[in-house]
PDB file of C-alpha atoms and ligand atoms in Angstrom:
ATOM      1  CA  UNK X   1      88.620 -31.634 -69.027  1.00 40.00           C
ATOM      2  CA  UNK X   2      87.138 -28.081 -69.142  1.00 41.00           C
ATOM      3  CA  UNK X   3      88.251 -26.236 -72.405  1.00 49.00           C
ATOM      4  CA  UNK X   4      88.397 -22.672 -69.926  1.00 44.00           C
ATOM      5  CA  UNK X   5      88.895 -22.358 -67.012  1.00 71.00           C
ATOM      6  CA  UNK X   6      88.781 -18.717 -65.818  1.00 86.00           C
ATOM      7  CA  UNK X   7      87.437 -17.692 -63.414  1.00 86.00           C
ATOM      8  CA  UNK X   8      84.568 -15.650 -62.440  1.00 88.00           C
ATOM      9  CA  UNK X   9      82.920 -14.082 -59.630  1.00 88.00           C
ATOM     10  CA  UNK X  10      79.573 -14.611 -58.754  1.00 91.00           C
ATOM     11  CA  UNK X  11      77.152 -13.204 -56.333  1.00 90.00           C
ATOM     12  CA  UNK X  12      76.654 -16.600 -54.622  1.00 93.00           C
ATOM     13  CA  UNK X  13      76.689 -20.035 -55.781  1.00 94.00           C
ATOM     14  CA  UNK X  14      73.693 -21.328 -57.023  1.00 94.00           C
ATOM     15  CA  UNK X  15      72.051 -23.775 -59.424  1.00 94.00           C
ATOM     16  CA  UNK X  16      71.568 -20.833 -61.604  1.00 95.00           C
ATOM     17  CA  UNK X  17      73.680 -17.912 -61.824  1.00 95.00           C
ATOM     18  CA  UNK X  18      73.365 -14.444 -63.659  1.00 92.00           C
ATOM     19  CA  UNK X  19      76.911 -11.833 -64.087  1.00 89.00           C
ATOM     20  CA  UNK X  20      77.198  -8.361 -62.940  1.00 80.00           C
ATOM     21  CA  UNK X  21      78.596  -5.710 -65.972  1.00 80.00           C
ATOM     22  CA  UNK X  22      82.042  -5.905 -65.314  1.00 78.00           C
ATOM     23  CA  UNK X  23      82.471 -10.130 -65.496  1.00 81.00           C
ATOM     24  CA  UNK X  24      79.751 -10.142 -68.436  1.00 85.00           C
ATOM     25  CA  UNK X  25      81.855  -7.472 -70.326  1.00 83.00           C
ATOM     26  CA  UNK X  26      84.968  -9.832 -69.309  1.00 82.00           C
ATOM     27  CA  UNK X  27      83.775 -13.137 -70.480  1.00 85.00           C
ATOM     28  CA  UNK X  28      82.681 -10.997 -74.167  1.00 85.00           C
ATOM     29  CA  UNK X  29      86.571  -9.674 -74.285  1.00 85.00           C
ATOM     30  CA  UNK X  30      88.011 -13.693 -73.516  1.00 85.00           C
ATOM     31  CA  UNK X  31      85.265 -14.699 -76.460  1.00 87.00           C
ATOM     32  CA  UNK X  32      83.558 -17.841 -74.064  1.00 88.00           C
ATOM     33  CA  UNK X  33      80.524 -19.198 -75.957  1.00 89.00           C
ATOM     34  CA  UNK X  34      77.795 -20.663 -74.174  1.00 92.00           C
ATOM     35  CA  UNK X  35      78.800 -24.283 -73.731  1.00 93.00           C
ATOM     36  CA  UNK X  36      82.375 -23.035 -72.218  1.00 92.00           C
ATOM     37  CA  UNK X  37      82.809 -23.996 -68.896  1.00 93.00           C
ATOM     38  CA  UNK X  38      84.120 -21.790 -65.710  1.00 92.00           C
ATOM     39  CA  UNK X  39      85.545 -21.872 -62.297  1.00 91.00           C
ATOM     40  CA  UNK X  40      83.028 -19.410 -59.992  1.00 92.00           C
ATOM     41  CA  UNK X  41      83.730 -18.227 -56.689  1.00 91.00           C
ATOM     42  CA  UNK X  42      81.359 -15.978 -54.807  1.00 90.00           C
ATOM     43  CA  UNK X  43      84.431 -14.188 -52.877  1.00 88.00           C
ATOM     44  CA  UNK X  44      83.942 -15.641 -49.541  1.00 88.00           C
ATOM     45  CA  UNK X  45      85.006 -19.220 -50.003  1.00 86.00           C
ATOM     46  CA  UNK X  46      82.806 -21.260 -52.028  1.00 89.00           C
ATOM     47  CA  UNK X  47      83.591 -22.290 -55.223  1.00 90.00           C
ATOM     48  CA  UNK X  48      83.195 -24.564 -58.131  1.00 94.00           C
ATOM     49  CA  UNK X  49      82.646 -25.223 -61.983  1.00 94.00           C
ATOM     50  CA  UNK X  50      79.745 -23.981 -64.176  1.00 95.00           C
ATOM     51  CA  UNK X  51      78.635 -24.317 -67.819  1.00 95.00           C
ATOM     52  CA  UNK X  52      77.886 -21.153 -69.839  1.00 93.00           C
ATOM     53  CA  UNK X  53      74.209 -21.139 -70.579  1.00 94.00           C
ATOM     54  CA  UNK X  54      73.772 -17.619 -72.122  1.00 91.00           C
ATOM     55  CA  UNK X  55      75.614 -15.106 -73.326  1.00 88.00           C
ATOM     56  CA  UNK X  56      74.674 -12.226 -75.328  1.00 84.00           C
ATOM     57  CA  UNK X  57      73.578  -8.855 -75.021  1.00 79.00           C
ATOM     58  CA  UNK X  58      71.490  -8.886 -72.129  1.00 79.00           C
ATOM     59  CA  UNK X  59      73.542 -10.755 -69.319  1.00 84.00           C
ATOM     60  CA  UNK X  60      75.400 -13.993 -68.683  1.00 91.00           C
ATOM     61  CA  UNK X  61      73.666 -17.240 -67.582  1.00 93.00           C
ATOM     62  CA  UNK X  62      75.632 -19.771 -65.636  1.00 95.00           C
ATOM     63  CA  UNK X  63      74.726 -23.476 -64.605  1.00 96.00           C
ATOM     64  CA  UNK X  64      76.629 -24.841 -61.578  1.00 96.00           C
ATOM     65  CA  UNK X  65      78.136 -28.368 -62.457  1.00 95.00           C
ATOM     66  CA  UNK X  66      79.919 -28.984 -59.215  1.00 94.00           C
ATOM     67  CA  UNK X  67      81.282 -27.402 -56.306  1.00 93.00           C
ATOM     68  CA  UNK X  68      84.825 -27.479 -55.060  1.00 89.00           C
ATOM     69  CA  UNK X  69      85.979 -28.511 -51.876  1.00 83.00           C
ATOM     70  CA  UNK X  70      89.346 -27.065 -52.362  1.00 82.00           C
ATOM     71  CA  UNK X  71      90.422 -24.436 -49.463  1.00 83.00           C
ATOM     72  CA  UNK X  72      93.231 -22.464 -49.529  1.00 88.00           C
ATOM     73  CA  UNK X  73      92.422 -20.630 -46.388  1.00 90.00           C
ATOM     74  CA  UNK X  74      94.798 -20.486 -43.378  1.00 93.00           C
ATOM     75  CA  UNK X  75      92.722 -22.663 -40.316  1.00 89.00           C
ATOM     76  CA  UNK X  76      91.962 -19.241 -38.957  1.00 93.00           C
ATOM     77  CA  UNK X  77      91.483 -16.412 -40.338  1.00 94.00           C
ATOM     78  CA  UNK X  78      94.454 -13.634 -40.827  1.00 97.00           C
ATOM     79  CA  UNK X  79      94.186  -9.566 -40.590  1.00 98.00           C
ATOM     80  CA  UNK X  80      97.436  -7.626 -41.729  1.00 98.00           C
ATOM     81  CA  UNK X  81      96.532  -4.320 -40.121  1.00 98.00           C
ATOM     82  CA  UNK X  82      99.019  -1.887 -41.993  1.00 98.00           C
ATOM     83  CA  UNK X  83      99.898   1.898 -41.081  1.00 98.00           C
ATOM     84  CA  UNK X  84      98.908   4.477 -43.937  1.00 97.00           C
ATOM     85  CA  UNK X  85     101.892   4.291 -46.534  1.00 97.00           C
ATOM     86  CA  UNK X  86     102.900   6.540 -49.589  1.00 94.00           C
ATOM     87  CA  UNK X  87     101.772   6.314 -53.112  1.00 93.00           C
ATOM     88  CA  UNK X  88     101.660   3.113 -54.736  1.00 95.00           C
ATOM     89  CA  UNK X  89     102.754   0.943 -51.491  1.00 97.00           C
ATOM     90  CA  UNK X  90      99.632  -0.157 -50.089  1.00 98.00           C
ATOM     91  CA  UNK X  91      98.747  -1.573 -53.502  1.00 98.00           C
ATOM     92  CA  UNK X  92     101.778  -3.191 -53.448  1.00 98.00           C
ATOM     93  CA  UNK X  93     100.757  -4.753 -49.914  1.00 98.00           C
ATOM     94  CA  UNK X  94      97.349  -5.375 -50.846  1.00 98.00           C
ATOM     95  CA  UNK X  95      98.465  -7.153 -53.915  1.00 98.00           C
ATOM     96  CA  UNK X  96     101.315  -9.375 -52.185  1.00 98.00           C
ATOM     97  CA  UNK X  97      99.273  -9.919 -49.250  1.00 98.00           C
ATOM     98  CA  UNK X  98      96.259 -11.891 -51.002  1.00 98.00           C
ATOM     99  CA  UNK X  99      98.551 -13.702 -52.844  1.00 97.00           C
ATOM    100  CA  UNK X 100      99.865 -14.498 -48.458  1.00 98.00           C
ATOM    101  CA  UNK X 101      96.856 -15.181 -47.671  1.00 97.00           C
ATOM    102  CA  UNK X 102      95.319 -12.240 -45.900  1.00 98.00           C
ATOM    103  CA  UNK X 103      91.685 -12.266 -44.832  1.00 97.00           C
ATOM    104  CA  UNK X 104      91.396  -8.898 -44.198  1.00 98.00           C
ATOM    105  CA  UNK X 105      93.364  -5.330 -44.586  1.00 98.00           C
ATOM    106  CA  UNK X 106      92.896  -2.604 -42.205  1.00 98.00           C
ATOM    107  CA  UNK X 107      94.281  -0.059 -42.957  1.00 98.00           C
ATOM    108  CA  UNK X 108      95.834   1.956 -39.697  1.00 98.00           C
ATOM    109  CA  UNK X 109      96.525   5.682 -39.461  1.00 97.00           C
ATOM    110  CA  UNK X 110      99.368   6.088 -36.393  1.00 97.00           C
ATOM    111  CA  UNK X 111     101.266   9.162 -35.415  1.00 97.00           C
ATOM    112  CA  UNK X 112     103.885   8.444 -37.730  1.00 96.00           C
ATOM    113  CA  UNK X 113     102.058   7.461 -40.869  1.00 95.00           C
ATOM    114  CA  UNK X 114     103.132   8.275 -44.416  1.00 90.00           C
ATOM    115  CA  UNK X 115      99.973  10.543 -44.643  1.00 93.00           C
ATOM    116  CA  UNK X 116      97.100  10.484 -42.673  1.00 90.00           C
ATOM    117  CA  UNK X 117      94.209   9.864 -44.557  1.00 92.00           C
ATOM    118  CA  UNK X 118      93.560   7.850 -48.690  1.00 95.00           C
ATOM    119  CA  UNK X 119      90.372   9.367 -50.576  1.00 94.00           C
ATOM    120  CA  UNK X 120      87.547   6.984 -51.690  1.00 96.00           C
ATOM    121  CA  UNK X 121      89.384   6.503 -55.107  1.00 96.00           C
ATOM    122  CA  UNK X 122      92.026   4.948 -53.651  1.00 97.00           C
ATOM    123  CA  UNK X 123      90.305   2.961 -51.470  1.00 97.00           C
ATOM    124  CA  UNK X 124      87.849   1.458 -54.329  1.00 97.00           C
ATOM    125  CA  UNK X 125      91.138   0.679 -56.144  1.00 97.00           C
ATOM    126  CA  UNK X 126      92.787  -1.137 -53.148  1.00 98.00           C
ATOM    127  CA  UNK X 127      89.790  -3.269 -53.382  1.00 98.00           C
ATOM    128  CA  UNK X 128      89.899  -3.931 -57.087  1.00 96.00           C
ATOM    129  CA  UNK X 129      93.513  -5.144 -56.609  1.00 98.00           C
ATOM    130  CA  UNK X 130      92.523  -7.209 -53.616  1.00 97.00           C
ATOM    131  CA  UNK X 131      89.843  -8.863 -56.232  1.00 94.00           C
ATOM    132  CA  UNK X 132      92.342  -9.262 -59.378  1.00 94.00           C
ATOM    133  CA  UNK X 133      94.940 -11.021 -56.774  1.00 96.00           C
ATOM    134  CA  UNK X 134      92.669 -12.830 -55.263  1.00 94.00           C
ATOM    135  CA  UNK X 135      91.589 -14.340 -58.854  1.00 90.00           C
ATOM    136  CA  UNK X 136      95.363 -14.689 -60.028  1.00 91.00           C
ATOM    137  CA  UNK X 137      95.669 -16.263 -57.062  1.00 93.00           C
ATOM    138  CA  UNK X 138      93.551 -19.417 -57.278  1.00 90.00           C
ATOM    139  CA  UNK X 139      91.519 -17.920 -53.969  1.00 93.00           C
ATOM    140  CA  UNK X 140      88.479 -18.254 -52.849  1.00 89.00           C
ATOM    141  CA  UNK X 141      87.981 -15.569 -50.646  1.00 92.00           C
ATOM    142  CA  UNK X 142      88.042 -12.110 -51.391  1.00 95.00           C
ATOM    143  CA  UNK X 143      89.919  -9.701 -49.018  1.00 97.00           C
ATOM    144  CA  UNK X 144      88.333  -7.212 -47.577  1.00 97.00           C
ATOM    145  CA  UNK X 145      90.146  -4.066 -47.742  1.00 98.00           C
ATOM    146  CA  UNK X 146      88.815  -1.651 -43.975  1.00 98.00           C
ATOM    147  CA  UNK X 147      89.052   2.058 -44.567  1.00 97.00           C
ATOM    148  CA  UNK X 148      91.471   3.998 -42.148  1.00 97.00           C
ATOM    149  CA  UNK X 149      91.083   3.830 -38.304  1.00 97.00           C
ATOM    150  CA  UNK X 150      93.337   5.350 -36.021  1.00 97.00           C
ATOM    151  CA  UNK X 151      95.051   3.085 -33.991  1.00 97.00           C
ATOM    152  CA  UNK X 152      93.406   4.292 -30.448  1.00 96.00           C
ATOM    153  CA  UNK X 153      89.987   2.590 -32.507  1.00 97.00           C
ATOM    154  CA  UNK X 154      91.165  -0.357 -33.083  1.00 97.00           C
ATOM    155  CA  UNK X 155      89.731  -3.452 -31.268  1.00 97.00           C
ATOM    156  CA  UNK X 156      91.394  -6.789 -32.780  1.00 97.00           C
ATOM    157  CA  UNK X 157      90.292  -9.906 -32.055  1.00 90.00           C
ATOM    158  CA  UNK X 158      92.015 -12.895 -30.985  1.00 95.00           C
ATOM    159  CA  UNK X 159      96.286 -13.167 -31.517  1.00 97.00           C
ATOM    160  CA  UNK X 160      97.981 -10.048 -32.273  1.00 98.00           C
ATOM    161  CA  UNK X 161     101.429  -9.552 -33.245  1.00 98.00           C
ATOM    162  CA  UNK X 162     103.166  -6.050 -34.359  1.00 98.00           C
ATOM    163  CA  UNK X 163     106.517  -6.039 -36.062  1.00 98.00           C
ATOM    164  CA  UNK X 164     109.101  -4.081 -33.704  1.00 98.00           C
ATOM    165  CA  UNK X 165     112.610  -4.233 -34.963  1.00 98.00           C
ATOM    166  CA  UNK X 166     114.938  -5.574 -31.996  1.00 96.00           C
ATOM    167  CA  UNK X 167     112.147  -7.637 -30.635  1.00 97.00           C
ATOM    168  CA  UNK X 168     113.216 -10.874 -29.178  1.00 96.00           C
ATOM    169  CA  UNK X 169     110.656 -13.225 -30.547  1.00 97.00           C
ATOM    170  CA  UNK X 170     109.425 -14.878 -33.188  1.00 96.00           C
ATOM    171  CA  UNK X 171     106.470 -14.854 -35.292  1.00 97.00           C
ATOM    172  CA  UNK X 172     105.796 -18.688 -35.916  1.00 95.00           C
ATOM    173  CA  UNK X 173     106.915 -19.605 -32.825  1.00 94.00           C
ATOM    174  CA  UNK X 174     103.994 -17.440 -31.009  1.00 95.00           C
ATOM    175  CA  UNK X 175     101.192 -18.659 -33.485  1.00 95.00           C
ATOM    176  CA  UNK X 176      99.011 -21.112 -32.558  1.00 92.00           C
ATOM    177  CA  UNK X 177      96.177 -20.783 -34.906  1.00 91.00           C
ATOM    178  CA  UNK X 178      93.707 -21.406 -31.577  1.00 90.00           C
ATOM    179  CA  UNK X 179      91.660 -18.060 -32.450  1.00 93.00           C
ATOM    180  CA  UNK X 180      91.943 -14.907 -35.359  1.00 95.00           C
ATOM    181  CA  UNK X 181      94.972 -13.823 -36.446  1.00 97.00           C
ATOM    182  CA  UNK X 182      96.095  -9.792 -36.695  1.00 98.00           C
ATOM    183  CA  UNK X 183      99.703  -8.663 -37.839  1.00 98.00           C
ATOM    184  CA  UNK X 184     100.453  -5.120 -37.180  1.00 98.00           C
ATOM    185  CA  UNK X 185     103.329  -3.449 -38.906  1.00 98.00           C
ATOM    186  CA  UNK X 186     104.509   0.666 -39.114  1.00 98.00           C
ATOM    187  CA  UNK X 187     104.997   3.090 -40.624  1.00 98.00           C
ATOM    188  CA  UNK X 188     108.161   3.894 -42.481  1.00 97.00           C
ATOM    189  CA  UNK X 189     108.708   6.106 -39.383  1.00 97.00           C
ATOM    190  CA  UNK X 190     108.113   3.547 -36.961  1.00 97.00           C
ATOM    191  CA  UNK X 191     105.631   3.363 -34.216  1.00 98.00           C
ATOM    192  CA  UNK X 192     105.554   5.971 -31.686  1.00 98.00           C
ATOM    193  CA  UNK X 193     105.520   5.582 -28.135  1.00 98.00           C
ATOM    194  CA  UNK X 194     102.374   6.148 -27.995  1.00 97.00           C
ATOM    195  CA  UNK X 195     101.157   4.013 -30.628  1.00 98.00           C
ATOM    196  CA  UNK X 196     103.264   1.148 -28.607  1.00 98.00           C
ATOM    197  CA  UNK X 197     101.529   1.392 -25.497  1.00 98.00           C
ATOM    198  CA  UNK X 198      98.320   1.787 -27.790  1.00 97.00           C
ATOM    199  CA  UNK X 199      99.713  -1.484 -28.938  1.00 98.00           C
ATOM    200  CA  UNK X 200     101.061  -2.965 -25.476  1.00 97.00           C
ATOM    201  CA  UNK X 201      96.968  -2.182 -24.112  1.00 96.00           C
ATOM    202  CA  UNK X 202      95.918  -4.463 -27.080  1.00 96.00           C
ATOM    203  CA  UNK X 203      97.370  -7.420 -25.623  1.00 96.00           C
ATOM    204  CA  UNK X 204      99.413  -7.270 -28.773  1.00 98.00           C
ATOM    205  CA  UNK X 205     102.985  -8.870 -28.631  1.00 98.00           C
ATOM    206  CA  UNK X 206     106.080  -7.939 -30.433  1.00 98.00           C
ATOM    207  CA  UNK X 207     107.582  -9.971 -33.165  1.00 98.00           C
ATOM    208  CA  UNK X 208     111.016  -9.740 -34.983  1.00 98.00           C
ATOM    209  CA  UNK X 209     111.703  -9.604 -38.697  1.00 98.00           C
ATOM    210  CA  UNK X 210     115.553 -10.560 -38.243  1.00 97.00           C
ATOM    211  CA  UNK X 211     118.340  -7.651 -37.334  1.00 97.00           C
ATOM    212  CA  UNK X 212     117.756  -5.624 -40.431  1.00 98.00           C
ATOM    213  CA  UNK X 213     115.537  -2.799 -41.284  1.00 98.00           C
ATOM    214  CA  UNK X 214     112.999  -3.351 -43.305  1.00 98.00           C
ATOM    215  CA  UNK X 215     111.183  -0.599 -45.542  1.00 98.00           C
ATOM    216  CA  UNK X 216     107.404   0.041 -44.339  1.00 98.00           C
ATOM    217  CA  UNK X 217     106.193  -1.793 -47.285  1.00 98.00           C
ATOM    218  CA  UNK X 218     108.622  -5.042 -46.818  1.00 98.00           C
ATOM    219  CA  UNK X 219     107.811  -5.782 -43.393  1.00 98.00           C
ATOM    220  CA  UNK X 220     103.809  -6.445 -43.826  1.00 98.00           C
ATOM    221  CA  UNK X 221     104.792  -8.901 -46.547  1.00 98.00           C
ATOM    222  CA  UNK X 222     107.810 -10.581 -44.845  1.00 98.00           C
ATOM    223  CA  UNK X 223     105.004 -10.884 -41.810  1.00 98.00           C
ATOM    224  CA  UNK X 224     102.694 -13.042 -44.042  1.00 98.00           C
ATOM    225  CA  UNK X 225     105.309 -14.748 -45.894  1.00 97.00           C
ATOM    226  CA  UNK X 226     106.105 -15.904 -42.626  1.00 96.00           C
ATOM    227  CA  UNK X 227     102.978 -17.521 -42.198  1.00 96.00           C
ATOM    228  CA  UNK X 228     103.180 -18.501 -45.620  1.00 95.00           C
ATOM    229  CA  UNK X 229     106.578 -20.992 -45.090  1.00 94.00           C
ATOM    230  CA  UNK X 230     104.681 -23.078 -42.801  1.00 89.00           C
ATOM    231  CA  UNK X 231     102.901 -24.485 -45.500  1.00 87.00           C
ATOM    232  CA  UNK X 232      99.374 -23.505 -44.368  1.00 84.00           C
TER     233      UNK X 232
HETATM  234  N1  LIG K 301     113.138   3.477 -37.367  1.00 71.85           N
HETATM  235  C1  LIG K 301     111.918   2.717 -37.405  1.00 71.85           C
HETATM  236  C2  LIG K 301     111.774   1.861 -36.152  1.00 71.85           C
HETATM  237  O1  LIG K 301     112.755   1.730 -35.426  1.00 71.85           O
HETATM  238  O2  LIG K 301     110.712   1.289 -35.889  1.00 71.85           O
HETATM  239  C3  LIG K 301     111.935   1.833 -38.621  1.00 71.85           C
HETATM  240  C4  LIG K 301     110.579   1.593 -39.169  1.00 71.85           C
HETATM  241  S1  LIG K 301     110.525   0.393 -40.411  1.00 71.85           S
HETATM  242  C5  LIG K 301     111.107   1.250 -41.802  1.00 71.85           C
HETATM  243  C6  LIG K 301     108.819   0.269 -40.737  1.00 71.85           C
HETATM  244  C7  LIG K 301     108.095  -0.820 -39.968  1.00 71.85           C
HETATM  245  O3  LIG K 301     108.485  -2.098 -40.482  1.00 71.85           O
HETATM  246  C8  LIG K 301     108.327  -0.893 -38.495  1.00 71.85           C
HETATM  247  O4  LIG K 301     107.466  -0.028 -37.775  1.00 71.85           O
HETATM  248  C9  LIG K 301     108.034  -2.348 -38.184  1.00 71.85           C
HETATM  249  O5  LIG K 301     106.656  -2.577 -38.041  1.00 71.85           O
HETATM  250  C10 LIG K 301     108.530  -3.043 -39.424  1.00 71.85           C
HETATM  251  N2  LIG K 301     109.903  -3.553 -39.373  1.00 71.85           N
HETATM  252  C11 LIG K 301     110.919  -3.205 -40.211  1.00 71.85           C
HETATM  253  N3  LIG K 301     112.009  -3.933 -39.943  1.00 71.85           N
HETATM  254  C12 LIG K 301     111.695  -4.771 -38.926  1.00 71.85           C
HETATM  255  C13 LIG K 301     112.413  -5.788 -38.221  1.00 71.85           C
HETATM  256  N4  LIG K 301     113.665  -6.078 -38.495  1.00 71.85           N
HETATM  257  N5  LIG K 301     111.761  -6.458 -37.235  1.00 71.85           N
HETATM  258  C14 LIG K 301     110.468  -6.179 -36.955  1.00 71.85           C
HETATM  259  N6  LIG K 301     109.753  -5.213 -37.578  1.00 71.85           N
HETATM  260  C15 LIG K 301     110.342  -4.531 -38.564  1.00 71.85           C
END
């Protein structure tokens, strides 16, 4: 049995592997010796266990002992494109949403959005949390977090659904994990009409939430946890 087992994340697993600043600095502040032993994970889905060889000053040295063949993956994988929300909200739906499951974020800027653009700050931050959930977690892949696009860019690939209140069907019904996966949900203003034919072009289809209203920042989440109740 390992005596710790945090977890790190590596460049790519190897026999040998070296730490970056901010795990080194990490690993110093949890007070691992060499000897400890780690989970790794490079971020995009291989992971495993290594020994500690160095720590000090200069760097971190890690050993692989054995890789994992653990997935917790959906079969394909799942984009929840969201519309540009307020504040603290998209963290919020970053944060929630690795914990779903979500491949990727893109972020989506549609006529209604809370505000139209985020600055690089906040952008570099959505992708911290994406990394800190994805730890927390037990994940192996790393979300990616897309900057902006409007809508009229976007070119999804495989099954798309958007959350439309009053839409007749339903979300796991439609799946069928054949091909990629991309959830679309608004705006706290809803989409527009345009945005809906924007959508319609897409080949994207419709998808209830139930009869009630959900806030902008709900209905992303309730669209994973979906997903998430089937057990994949
Ligand atoms: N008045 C807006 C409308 O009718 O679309 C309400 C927008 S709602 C606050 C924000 C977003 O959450 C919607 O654009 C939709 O994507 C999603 N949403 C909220 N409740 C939903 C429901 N019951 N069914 C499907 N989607 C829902």
């Amino acid at each position: 049995m390992a005596r710790h087992q945090h977890r790190v994340r590596v460049e790519s697993l190897g026999e040998r592997m070296t730490l970056g600043a901010a795990e080194l600095k990490h690993l110093q502040v949890l007070r691992l010796r060499p000897g400890d032993t780690v989970q790794v994970f490079d971020g995009q889905g291989a992971a495993g266990e290594a020994e500690l060889t160095q720590l000090d000053a200069f760097g971190a040295a890690l050993t692989l002992r054995g890789r994992s063949e653990i997935s917790r993956e959906y079969p394909q994988p799942v984009t929840l494109a969201t519309a540009l929300l307020k504040g603290d909200k998209l963290a919020d739906v970053v944060r929630a949403g690795t914990e779903l499951g979500a491949a990727t974020f893109q972020l989506l800027n549609t006529r209604y959005a809370d505000v139209p653009q985020i600055g690089d700050n906040k952008l570099a931050r959505l992708r911290r949390v994406a990394e800190e959930a994805a730890k927390q977690s037990q994940r192996t892949v790393v979300p990616q977090v897309l900057a902006p696009l409007p809508l009229a860019q976007f070119r999804p690939e495989g099954q798309v659904f958007y959350a439309h209140p009053g839409s007749p069907a339903q979300l796991l019904q439609a799946v069928t994990w054949q091909a990629p996966l991309t959830l679309v949900s608004g705006p706290e203003g809803g989409f527009s009409p345009k945005d809906l034919a924007q959508l319609e072009k897409l080949g994207a289809q419709a998808v209830t939430l139930g009869p009630r209203i959900l806030r902008a920042e709900t209905a992303p989440l309730a669209l994973l946890g979906a997903l998430a109740s089937s057990g994949m």
